């Protein structure tokens, strides 16, 4: 099969990420004797520098890790709502949705502490060792990908008139970053250099990492973040608001480990973060599949996956969140999904149809019950996080996401999806060189829902990395940017890998990534203004025209997009019997790369 790139194979180590500099920095750590976790931390901090329109240190990250010979664990880097982030407070400001930008949308930042916890518990390198790559690119410069400058241009007016600290970084001399020219962020480099200087005398490797966590929580970084949250800031409501983040919120939160949600399918075990993420959507889509699948890529196949996705996403809307009692066992049970499967017929559904797991009555927010329309000018090619920073009339912007996978020669494996804290989410904190995040926009300002805004509760995130096992052994780590589309694109990728595996030579990762992809928006979006397009399907123009026409005959509202516009997957794999490692990366967007040997 022709692919855009080869599936890389080797025995030493493999990295795949959404930017080549992050992939190569992570590989440099492996070459220097570090393990997969050291490499992932170094790569993640480089992603903050080279993809600032896609993620930042004050964003969030769910991490799945599979230590060699150990159990798969989830490391949650999703911060909670601050103590002052109550529904009453936001309603009192005249809001019916959490703004999509500005400090009111900021949860407690989670990414930095998660990476520190990973480095402390599973890494071998010092903090200085893993930060030096990010510091170098921030201080000495890097050649920006085109979308950095394009993103800045969409928010130029906002930066010049309101978010002037962002203009100082991203519009030096009044110019946005240009491809082929070096771009620097000296404030960010200075932040990490000051952090290293402050923790240098703390003791050994682990003591320095712990000291860095304390600086983030209560030192100069925390003080700057709280000051920024208190500054009136223009947001998507069209008004200037201050945030709710306090020093106490920062000091009291830390990243944490938990067991993954899992599902067994045809000899594979899929591991995901729990229902505070959308991860179980991938598991339920598998549970909804019949024993025998239609021919891969046929109209029957695509229709089946679209309609199953609609049912799983409706259940996400009714049941997922950080509430105490998410009935995940029932949602993934064979009996429940057999009944749900019977709802799929030969026609496209235009209804939002959550189920009743365990006989419970589903509850949808008012916004979903009235079938929220897409906003004017809705772009089906870039709903939610996939849109790289569109600026709306009210100053609203959207960001995107990164992904990073690593496997090392010892068999350690990691999949992580960093996001949030985009340059277009909040003004740059002038003392630090990066902004706050906006993940609270995914919560509802209506009480009693699994995903209601509530102090101390995580917003339900779309971020959803994956690790797959065969025979109880981790063999595949993968993920993608893409907001609500992430577990749609990942399902298509995984089924392509699992059902079209080579008889010899391992998994065809690149072929599965390159295969034509699609998504639907038939459910409330997770990002402000939470629009939906019932019956919609967006496909790449490389999809067979006969399949497209058959989908339309079945009632699907099909949009044909560009040839390479759907899905931006990364993946690494390990064959424990042959000792072969492999990796592949998405060619769409021309910046994701795999590297290894």
Coordinates of C-alpha atoms in Angstrom, one line a residue:
X1 CA 0.0 0.0 0.0
X2 CA 1.3 3.5 -0.9
X3 CA 1.8 5.8 2.1
X4 CA 2.9 9.4 2.4
X5 CA 5.8 8.3 4.5
X6 CA 7.1 4.9 5.8
X7 CA 6.2 3.4 9.1
X8 CA 9.5 3.8 10.9
X9 CA 11.0 0.7 12.5
X10 CA 13.9 0.2 14.9
X11 CA 14.9 -1.2 18.2
X12 CA 16.2 1.7 20.2
X13 CA 13.4 4.2 20.6
X14 CA 10.5 5.9 18.7
X15 CA 8.8 9.3 19.1
X16 CA 5.8 10.7 17.2
X17 CA 4.5 14.2 17.8
X18 CA 2.7 17.1 16.2
X19 CA 5.9 19.1 15.6
X20 CA 9.3 17.9 14.4
X21 CA 11.3 19.9 16.9
X22 CA 9.4 18.3 19.8
X23 CA 9.9 14.8 18.2
X24 CA 13.7 15.4 17.7
X25 CA 14.1 16.9 21.2
X26 CA 12.5 13.9 22.7
X27 CA 14.7 11.6 20.6
X28 CA 17.8 13.5 21.7
X29 CA 16.9 12.7 25.3
X30 CA 16.6 9.0 24.4
X31 CA 19.9 9.2 22.7
X32 CA 21.4 10.7 25.9
X33 CA 20.3 7.7 27.9
X34 CA 16.9 9.0 29.1
X35 CA 13.8 6.9 29.1
X36 CA 10.4 7.5 27.5
X37 CA 9.2 9.7 30.3
X38 CA 12.2 11.9 30.3
X39 CA 11.8 12.3 26.6
X40 CA 8.1 13.1 26.8
X41 CA 8.7 15.8 29.3
X42 CA 11.4 17.4 27.2
X43 CA 9.2 17.2 24.1
X44 CA 6.2 18.6 25.9
X45 CA 8.0 21.8 27.0
X46 CA 9.3 22.2 23.4
X47 CA 5.7 22.0 22.2
X48 CA 4.8 24.9 24.5
X49 CA 7.4 27.0 22.6
X50 CA 7.0 25.9 19.0
X51 CA 3.2 25.4 19.0
X52 CA 2.0 28.2 21.3
X53 CA -1.2 28.5 19.4
X54 CA -1.9 24.9 20.3
X55 CA -0.8 24.6 24.0
X56 CA 1.0 26.2 26.9
X57 CA 2.4 25.5 30.4
X58 CA -0.8 26.8 32.0
X59 CA -3.0 24.5 29.9
X60 CA -3.8 20.9 30.7
X61 CA -2.7 17.4 29.7
X62 CA -4.1 13.9 30.3
X63 CA -1.2 11.3 30.1
X64 CA -1.4 7.6 29.7
X65 CA 1.7 5.7 30.8
X66 CA 2.7 2.1 30.5
X67 CA 5.9 1.4 32.5
X68 CA 7.7 -1.8 31.3
X69 CA 6.3 -4.7 33.3
X70 CA 3.9 -2.4 35.1
X71 CA 0.2 -1.4 35.0
X72 CA -1.2 1.2 32.6
X73 CA -2.0 4.4 34.6
X74 CA -3.6 7.7 33.9
X75 CA -1.8 10.9 35.1
X76 CA -4.4 13.6 35.3
X77 CA -3.1 17.0 34.4
X78 CA -6.6 18.6 34.2
X79 CA -7.0 21.3 36.8
X80 CA -10.3 21.9 38.6
X81 CA -12.6 24.9 38.8
X82 CA -11.4 27.5 41.3
X83 CA -13.3 27.9 44.6
X84 CA -15.0 31.1 43.3
X85 CA -16.1 29.5 40.0
X86 CA -19.8 29.0 40.9
X87 CA -22.8 29.0 38.7
X88 CA -24.2 31.8 40.8
X89 CA -21.2 34.0 40.2
X90 CA -21.3 33.5 36.4
X91 CA -25.1 33.9 36.2
X92 CA -24.8 37.0 38.3
X93 CA -22.6 38.5 35.6
X94 CA -25.4 37.9 33.1
X95 CA -23.8 34.9 31.4
X96 CA -25.6 31.8 30.3
X97 CA -22.4 30.1 28.9
X98 CA -18.9 30.3 30.3
X99 CA -16.9 32.6 27.9
X100 CA -14.6 30.9 25.4
X101 CA -11.7 33.3 26.3
X102 CA -10.5 35.3 29.2
X103 CA -9.8 34.6 32.9
X104 CA -13.4 33.6 33.7
X105 CA -12.7 30.4 31.6
X106 CA -9.5 29.5 33.4
X107 CA -9.4 26.4 35.5
X108 CA -6.5 25.8 37.8
X109 CA -3.5 25.2 35.4
X110 CA -2.7 21.5 35.3
X111 CA -0.1 20.8 32.6
X112 CA 3.1 21.9 34.4
X113 CA 2.5 19.9 37.6
X114 CA 1.6 16.8 35.6
X115 CA 4.8 16.8 33.7
X116 CA 6.7 17.4 36.9
X117 CA 5.0 14.5 38.6
X118 CA 5.8 12.3 35.6
X119 CA 9.5 13.4 35.7
X120 CA 9.8 12.8 39.4
X121 CA 8.2 9.4 39.6
X122 CA 9.2 7.8 36.3
X123 CA 12.0 9.8 34.8
X124 CA 15.8 9.7 35.3
X125 CA 16.9 13.1 34.1
X126 CA 17.2 16.3 36.0
X127 CA 14.9 19.2 35.5
X128 CA 17.6 21.2 33.8
X129 CA 18.3 18.3 31.4
X130 CA 14.7 18.2 30.1
X131 CA 14.1 22.0 30.1
X132 CA 17.2 22.9 28.1
X133 CA 15.6 22.3 24.7
X134 CA 12.6 24.5 25.4
X135 CA 14.8 27.2 26.9
X136 CA 17.1 27.1 23.8
X137 CA 14.2 27.5 21.3
X138 CA 12.6 30.2 23.4
X139 CA 15.8 32.2 23.9
X140 CA 17.7 31.6 20.7
X141 CA 14.6 31.3 18.4
X142 CA 13.0 28.7 16.2
X143 CA 11.6 29.0 12.7
X144 CA 7.8 29.1 13.2
X145 CA 5.4 26.9 11.3
X146 CA 3.0 29.0 9.1
X147 CA 0.0 28.6 11.4
X148 CA 1.7 30.5 14.3
X149 CA 1.8 33.7 12.3
X150 CA -1.6 33.0 10.7
X151 CA -3.1 32.5 14.2
X152 CA -1.6 35.8 15.4
X153 CA -3.0 37.6 12.4
X154 CA -6.5 36.5 13.3
X155 CA -6.2 38.1 16.7
X156 CA -4.1 41.1 15.7
X157 CA -6.8 43.6 16.5
X158 CA -7.6 42.1 19.8
X159 CA -3.9 42.0 20.7
X160 CA -3.3 45.6 19.6
X161 CA -6.4 47.1 21.4
X162 CA -7.0 44.9 24.4
X163 CA -4.4 42.1 25.0
X164 CA -1.4 44.3 24.6
X165 CA 0.9 42.0 26.6
X166 CA 0.3 39.4 23.9
X167 CA 1.2 41.9 21.3
X168 CA 4.5 42.5 23.0
X169 CA 5.4 38.8 22.5
X170 CA 3.7 37.9 19.2
X171 CA 3.7 41.2 17.4
X172 CA 7.3 42.5 17.9
X173 CA 7.8 45.6 15.8
X174 CA 4.1 45.2 14.7
X175 CA 4.8 42.0 12.7
X176 CA 3.4 38.6 13.4
X177 CA 5.9 35.6 13.3
X178 CA 6.7 34.7 9.7
X179 CA 7.7 31.3 8.3
X180 CA 11.4 31.0 7.8
X181 CA 12.3 33.7 10.3
X182 CA 13.5 33.1 13.8
X183 CA 10.9 33.8 16.5
X184 CA 11.9 34.2 20.1
X185 CA 10.0 34.3 23.4
X186 CA 12.6 35.7 25.9
X187 CA 10.1 36.1 28.7
X188 CA 9.3 32.3 28.6
X189 CA 13.0 31.5 28.5
X190 CA 13.6 33.8 31.5
X191 CA 10.8 32.1 33.4
X192 CA 12.4 28.6 33.1
X193 CA 15.9 30.0 33.8
X194 CA 14.7 31.7 37.0
X195 CA 12.9 28.5 38.0
X196 CA 16.1 26.5 37.6
X197 CA 18.1 29.0 39.5
X198 CA 15.6 29.0 42.4
X199 CA 15.6 25.2 42.7
X200 CA 19.3 24.6 42.1
X201 CA 20.1 24.4 45.8
X202 CA 17.1 22.3 46.8
X203 CA 19.1 19.0 46.8
X204 CA 19.0 16.0 44.6
X205 CA 17.0 15.5 41.4
X206 CA 13.7 14.7 43.0
X207 CA 14.1 17.5 45.6
X208 CA 14.6 20.0 42.8
X209 CA 11.5 18.8 40.9
X210 CA 9.5 19.1 44.1
X211 CA 10.9 22.6 44.6
X212 CA 9.8 23.5 41.1
X213 CA 6.3 22.3 41.8
X214 CA 6.2 24.6 44.8
X215 CA 7.4 27.6 42.8
X216 CA 4.6 26.9 40.4
X217 CA 2.0 26.6 43.2
X218 CA 3.1 29.4 45.5
X219 CA 6.2 31.2 44.2
X220 CA 6.8 33.8 41.6
X221 CA 4.9 31.9 38.9
X222 CA 1.8 31.5 41.1
X223 CA 1.9 35.2 42.0
X224 CA 2.0 36.2 38.4
X225 CA -0.8 33.9 37.4
X226 CA -3.1 35.3 40.1
X227 CA -2.3 38.9 39.2
X228 CA -3.2 38.1 35.6
X229 CA -6.5 36.4 36.7
X230 CA -7.4 39.6 38.5
X231 CA -6.9 41.9 35.5
X232 CA -10.2 42.9 33.7
X233 CA -10.0 41.2 30.3
X234 CA -12.1 41.3 27.2
X235 CA -13.6 37.9 26.5
X236 CA -16.2 36.3 24.2
X237 CA -19.1 37.9 26.1
X238 CA -18.0 41.3 24.7
X239 CA -17.3 42.5 28.2
X240 CA -14.2 42.8 30.4
X241 CA -14.2 40.3 33.3
X242 CA -11.8 39.3 36.0
X243 CA -11.3 35.6 36.8
X244 CA -11.7 33.5 39.9
X245 CA -8.3 31.9 40.3
X246 CA -6.6 32.6 43.6
X247 CA -3.4 31.7 45.4
X248 CA -5.3 29.2 47.5
X249 CA -6.6 27.5 44.4
X250 CA -3.1 27.1 43.0
X251 CA -1.6 26.0 46.3
X252 CA -4.2 23.3 47.0
X253 CA -4.2 21.4 43.7
X254 CA -1.8 18.8 42.3
X255 CA -1.9 16.3 39.4
X256 CA -2.8 12.8 40.3
X257 CA -2.7 9.2 39.2
X258 CA -5.8 7.0 38.6
X259 CA -6.7 3.7 36.9
X260 CA -7.7 3.9 33.3
X261 CA -11.1 3.1 31.8
X262 CA -10.7 -0.1 29.7
X263 CA -12.6 -2.2 27.2
X264 CA -11.7 -5.5 25.6
X265 CA -12.4 -5.9 21.9
X266 CA -11.3 -8.7 19.6
X267 CA -8.2 -9.5 21.6
X268 CA -7.2 -5.9 22.2
X269 CA -7.6 -4.0 25.5
X270 CA -8.1 -0.2 25.0
X271 CA -7.1 2.1 27.9
X272 CA -8.4 5.6 28.2
X273 CA -8.8 8.4 30.8
X274 CA -12.1 8.2 32.7
X275 CA -15.4 10.0 32.1
X276 CA -14.0 13.4 33.2
X277 CA -12.6 13.2 29.7
X278 CA -14.4 12.0 26.6
X279 CA -12.1 8.9 26.5
X280 CA -14.8 6.3 27.2
X281 CA -16.5 7.5 24.0
X282 CA -13.9 5.5 22.0
X283 CA -14.6 2.5 24.3
X284 CA -18.4 2.7 23.8
X285 CA -18.0 3.1 20.0
X286 CA -16.2 -0.3 20.1
X287 CA -18.9 -1.7 22.3
X288 CA -21.6 -0.6 19.8
X289 CA -20.0 -2.5 16.9
X290 CA -21.5 -5.8 15.7
X291 CA -19.6 -9.0 15.7
X292 CA -19.0 -8.8 12.0
X293 CA -18.0 -5.5 10.5
X294 CA -19.0 -4.4 7.0
X295 CA -16.2 -4.1 4.5
X296 CA -13.6 -1.5 5.5
X297 CA -14.3 1.8 3.9
X298 CA -17.6 0.9 2.4
X299 CA -20.8 3.0 2.8
X300 CA -22.1 0.4 5.2
X301 CA -18.9 0.7 7.3
X302 CA -18.8 4.5 7.4
X303 CA -22.6 4.8 8.1
X304 CA -22.3 2.3 11.0
X305 CA -19.4 4.2 12.6
X306 CA -21.1 7.6 12.2
X307 CA -24.4 6.4 13.7
X308 CA -22.5 4.6 16.6
X309 CA -20.6 7.8 17.3
X310 CA -23.8 9.8 17.5
X311 CA -25.1 7.4 20.2
X312 CA -21.9 7.4 22.2
X313 CA -21.7 11.2 22.0
X314 CA -25.3 11.5 23.2
X315 CA -24.4 9.4 26.2
X316 CA -21.3 11.6 26.7
X317 CA -23.6 14.6 26.9
X318 CA -26.0 13.1 29.3
X319 CA -23.6 11.1 31.6
X320 CA -19.9 12.2 31.4
X321 CA -18.3 14.6 33.8
X322 CA -16.5 14.8 37.1
X323 CA -19.6 14.1 39.2
X324 CA -19.4 11.2 41.6
X325 CA -21.7 8.7 40.0
X326 CA -21.0 8.3 36.2
X327 CA -22.5 4.8 35.4
X328 CA -19.5 3.8 33.2
X329 CA -19.9 0.0 33.8
X330 CA -23.5 0.2 32.5
X331 CA -22.5 2.5 29.6
X332 CA -20.0 -0.1 28.4
X333 CA -22.0 -3.2 29.2
X334 CA -22.9 -5.7 26.4
X335 CA -26.6 -5.6 27.3
X336 CA -26.8 -1.8 27.2
X337 CA -25.0 -1.5 23.9
X338 CA -26.9 -4.3 22.2
X339 CA -30.0 -2.3 22.9
X340 CA -28.4 0.9 21.7
X341 CA -27.2 -0.8 18.6
X342 CA -30.8 -1.7 17.6
X343 CA -31.4 2.1 17.2
X344 CA -29.0 2.1 14.2
X345 CA -30.9 1.5 10.9
X346 CA -30.2 2.4 7.3
X347 CA -31.0 6.1 7.7
X348 CA -29.0 9.0 9.2
X349 CA -30.4 10.1 12.6
X350 CA -30.9 13.8 13.3
X351 CA -31.8 13.3 16.9
X352 CA -29.7 13.5 20.1
X353 CA -30.6 10.2 21.7
X354 CA -28.9 9.5 25.1
X355 CA -29.7 6.2 26.7
X356 CA -30.8 5.1 30.2
X357 CA -28.0 3.0 31.6
X358 CA -29.2 0.9 34.6
X359 CA -32.7 2.4 34.1
X360 CA -31.5 5.9 35.0
X361 CA -33.2 8.8 33.3
X362 CA -30.8 10.9 31.2
X363 CA -30.6 14.6 31.8
X364 CA -29.5 17.0 29.2
X365 CA -28.7 20.7 29.7
X366 CA -31.2 23.2 28.4
X367 CA -28.7 24.3 25.7
X368 CA -28.7 20.8 24.3
X369 CA -32.5 20.2 24.7
X370 CA -33.2 23.2 22.4
X371 CA -30.8 21.8 19.8
X372 CA -28.3 24.6 19.8
X373 CA -27.5 25.6 16.3
X374 CA -24.1 26.2 15.0
X375 CA -23.0 29.9 15.1
X376 CA -23.2 32.0 12.0
X377 CA -20.3 31.2 9.7
X378 CA -19.9 27.8 11.4
X379 CA -17.0 26.0 9.7
X380 CA -17.7 22.3 9.5
X381 CA -14.0 21.7 8.6
X382 CA -12.8 23.0 12.0
X383 CA -15.4 22.7 14.7
X384 CA -14.1 23.1 18.2
X385 CA -10.5 22.5 18.9
X386 CA -9.4 21.7 15.3
X387 CA -10.0 25.3 14.3
X388 CA -6.8 27.2 14.6
X389 CA -7.8 30.5 16.0
X390 CA -10.7 32.0 14.3
X391 CA -11.6 35.5 15.6
X392 CA -15.3 36.3 15.9
X393 CA -16.9 39.7 16.2
X394 CA -16.9 39.5 20.0
X395 CA -13.2 38.6 20.2
X396 CA -13.8 34.9 20.5
X397 CA -11.1 32.6 19.3
X398 CA -10.5 28.9 19.3
X399 CA -7.4 26.9 19.8
X400 CA -6.1 23.5 18.9
X401 CA -4.1 20.7 20.6
X402 CA -0.9 18.8 20.4
X403 CA -0.1 15.1 20.8
X404 CA 3.1 13.2 21.8
X405 CA 3.8 9.4 21.9
X406 CA 7.1 7.8 23.0
X407 CA 8.3 4.2 23.3
X408 CA 11.8 3.3 24.5
X409 CA 14.1 0.3 24.2
X410 CA 13.1 -0.9 27.7
X411 CA 9.4 -1.1 26.7
X412 CA 8.2 2.0 28.5
X413 CA 5.4 3.7 26.6
X414 CA 3.5 7.0 26.9
X415 CA 0.7 8.8 25.1
X416 CA -0.1 12.4 26.0
X417 CA -2.4 15.1 24.6
X418 CA -1.3 18.6 25.8
X419 CA -3.7 21.5 25.1
X420 CA -5.0 24.8 26.4
X421 CA -3.2 27.9 27.5
X422 CA -3.2 28.9 23.8
X423 CA -1.8 32.3 22.8
X424 CA -5.4 33.1 21.7
X425 CA -7.1 32.0 25.0
X426 CA -6.0 34.7 27.4
X427 CA -3.5 37.6 27.4
X428 CA 0.2 36.6 27.9
X429 CA 1.2 37.0 31.5
X430 CA 3.9 39.6 31.0
X431 CA 6.2 38.3 33.8
X432 CA 6.0 34.7 32.4
X433 CA 5.6 34.7 28.6
X434 CA 2.6 32.5 28.5
X435 CA -1.2 32.8 29.1
X436 CA -3.8 31.1 31.3
X437 CA -6.1 28.5 29.8
X438 CA -9.9 28.4 29.1
X439 CA -11.0 24.8 29.8
X440 CA -14.0 25.9 32.0
X441 CA -15.8 26.8 28.8
X442 CA -16.6 23.1 28.6
X443 CA -18.8 23.2 31.7
X444 CA -22.5 24.1 31.9
X445 CA -24.0 26.9 33.9
X446 CA -26.9 24.7 34.9
X447 CA -26.9 22.8 38.2
X448 CA -27.3 19.0 38.7
X449 CA -25.5 17.9 35.5
X450 CA -22.5 15.6 35.4
X451 CA -20.6 18.5 33.7
X452 CA -22.0 21.4 35.7
X453 CA -19.6 24.1 36.7
X454 CA -18.7 23.5 40.3
X455 CA -15.7 24.5 42.5
X456 CA -13.2 21.7 42.8
X457 CA -14.6 19.8 39.9
X458 CA -12.8 19.1 36.7
X459 CA -14.4 20.3 33.5
X460 CA -15.1 17.4 31.1
X461 CA -12.3 17.6 28.6
X462 CA -12.1 16.5 25.0
X463 CA -8.4 15.5 25.5
X464 CA -8.1 11.7 25.1
X465 CA -4.8 9.8 24.5
X466 CA -4.9 6.0 24.0
X467 CA -2.9 3.0 24.9
X468 CA -3.8 -0.5 23.5
X469 CA -2.7 -3.8 24.8
X470 CA -2.5 -7.3 23.3
X471 CA -2.5 -10.2 25.6
X472 CA -2.2 -7.8 28.5
X473 CA 1.0 -6.3 27.1
X474 CA 1.1 -2.6 25.9
X475 CA 1.8 -2.5 22.2
X476 CA 0.3 0.7 20.8
X477 CA 0.2 4.4 21.9
X478 CA -1.7 6.9 19.9
X479 CA -3.8 10.0 19.8
X480 CA -4.7 13.2 17.9
X481 CA -5.5 16.9 18.3
X482 CA -9.1 17.7 17.4
X483 CA -11.5 18.4 20.2
X484 CA -14.8 16.5 19.8
X485 CA -13.3 14.8 16.8
X486 CA -10.5 13.1 18.7
X487 CA -12.3 9.8 19.5
X488 CA -13.9 9.7 16.1
X489 CA -10.6 9.9 14.3
X490 CA -8.9 7.6 16.8
X491 CA -11.6 4.9 16.2
X492 CA -11.1 5.0 12.5
X493 CA -7.3 4.8 13.0
X494 CA -7.5 2.0 15.5
X495 CA -9.9 -0.1 13.4
X496 CA -7.7 0.4 10.3
X497 CA -4.8 -0.9 12.4
X498 CA -6.6 -3.8 14.0
X499 CA -8.6 -5.0 11.0
X500 CA -5.9 -4.5 8.4
X501 CA -2.8 -5.5 10.3
X502 CA 0.0 -6.9 8.1
X503 CA 0.5 -10.6 8.2
X504 CA 4.2 -9.9 8.6
X505 CA 6.2 -6.9 9.5
X506 CA 4.0 -5.5 12.3
X507 CA 1.3 -2.9 12.2
X508 CA 0.7 -0.6 9.3
X509 CA 0.6 2.6 11.4
X510 CA 1.3 5.0 8.5
X511 CA -1.3 3.5 6.3
X512 CA -3.9 3.7 9.0
X513 CA -3.0 7.4 9.6
X514 CA -3.1 8.2 5.9
X515 CA -6.4 6.6 5.2
X516 CA -9.3 9.0 4.4
X517 CA -11.0 10.2 7.5
X518 CA -14.2 11.9 8.6
X519 CA -16.2 13.3 11.5
X520 CA -19.7 14.4 12.5
X521 CA -21.0 17.3 14.6
X522 CA -24.4 15.9 15.5
X523 CA -24.1 16.8 19.2
X524 CA -23.5 19.9 21.3
X525 CA -19.9 21.0 20.8
X526 CA -17.6 21.2 23.7
X527 CA -16.3 24.7 22.9
X528 CA -18.0 28.1 23.1
X529 CA -20.6 28.8 21.7
X530 CA -21.5 25.0 21.9
X531 CA -23.1 24.7 18.5
X532 CA -24.2 21.5 16.7
X533 CA -25.1 20.3 13.2
X534 CA -27.6 17.4 13.4
X535 CA -27.0 14.9 10.6
X536 CA -23.7 16.4 9.5
X537 CA -20.8 14.5 8.2
X538 CA -17.5 16.0 6.9
X539 CA -15.3 13.8 4.8
X540 CA -12.1 14.2 2.9
X541 CA -12.3 14.5 -0.8
X542 CA -10.2 11.3 -1.1
X543 CA -13.2 9.3 0.1
X544 CA -14.8 7.2 -2.7
X545 CA -17.4 9.2 -4.5
X546 CA -19.8 6.3 -4.5
X547 CA -19.6 6.1 -0.8
X548 CA -20.3 9.8 -0.5
X549 CA -23.3 9.6 -2.7
X550 CA -24.6 6.6 -0.8
X551 CA -24.2 8.4 2.5
X552 CA -26.2 11.3 1.1
X553 CA -28.9 8.9 -0.1
X554 CA -29.2 7.6 3.4
X555 CA -29.9 11.2 4.6
X556 CA -26.4 12.3 5.8
X557 CA -25.7 16.0 5.3
X558 CA -22.3 15.5 3.8
X559 CA -19.7 18.2 3.4
X560 CA -16.7 17.2 1.2
X561 CA -13.6 18.9 2.5
X562 CA -10.0 19.1 1.3
X563 CA -8.1 15.9 0.5
X564 CA -6.0 16.0 3.6
X565 CA -8.1 17.8 6.3
X566 CA -9.4 15.1 8.7
X567 CA -7.4 13.6 11.5
X568 CA -3.9 14.4 12.7
X569 CA -2.8 11.2 14.4
X570 CA 0.5 10.2 16.0
X571 CA 1.3 6.7 17.0
X572 CA 4.1 4.5 18.3
X573 CA 4.1 0.7 18.7
X574 CA 6.1 -2.2 20.1
X575 CA 6.2 -5.8 19.1
X576 CA 7.2 -7.5 22.3
X577 CA 8.0 -10.8 20.5
X578 CA 10.1 -9.5 17.7
X579 CA 11.6 -6.6 19.7
X580 CA 10.7 -4.2 16.9
X581 CA 9.5 -0.6 17.7
X582 CA 7.6 1.4 15.1
X583 CA 6.2 4.9 14.7
X584 CA 4.2 7.1 12.3
X585 CA 2.9 10.6 12.1
X586 CA 0.2 12.6 10.3
X587 CA 1.2 14.3 7.1
X588 CA -1.8 16.7 7.3
X589 CA -0.6 20.2 8.1
X590 CA 3.0 19.3 7.3
X591 CA 4.4 19.6 10.8
X592 CA 3.8 16.3 12.6
X593 CA 6.8 13.9 12.4
X594 CA 8.0 10.6 13.8
X595 CA 11.6 9.9 14.5
X596 CA 13.5 6.9 15.8
X597 CA 16.1 4.3 15.3

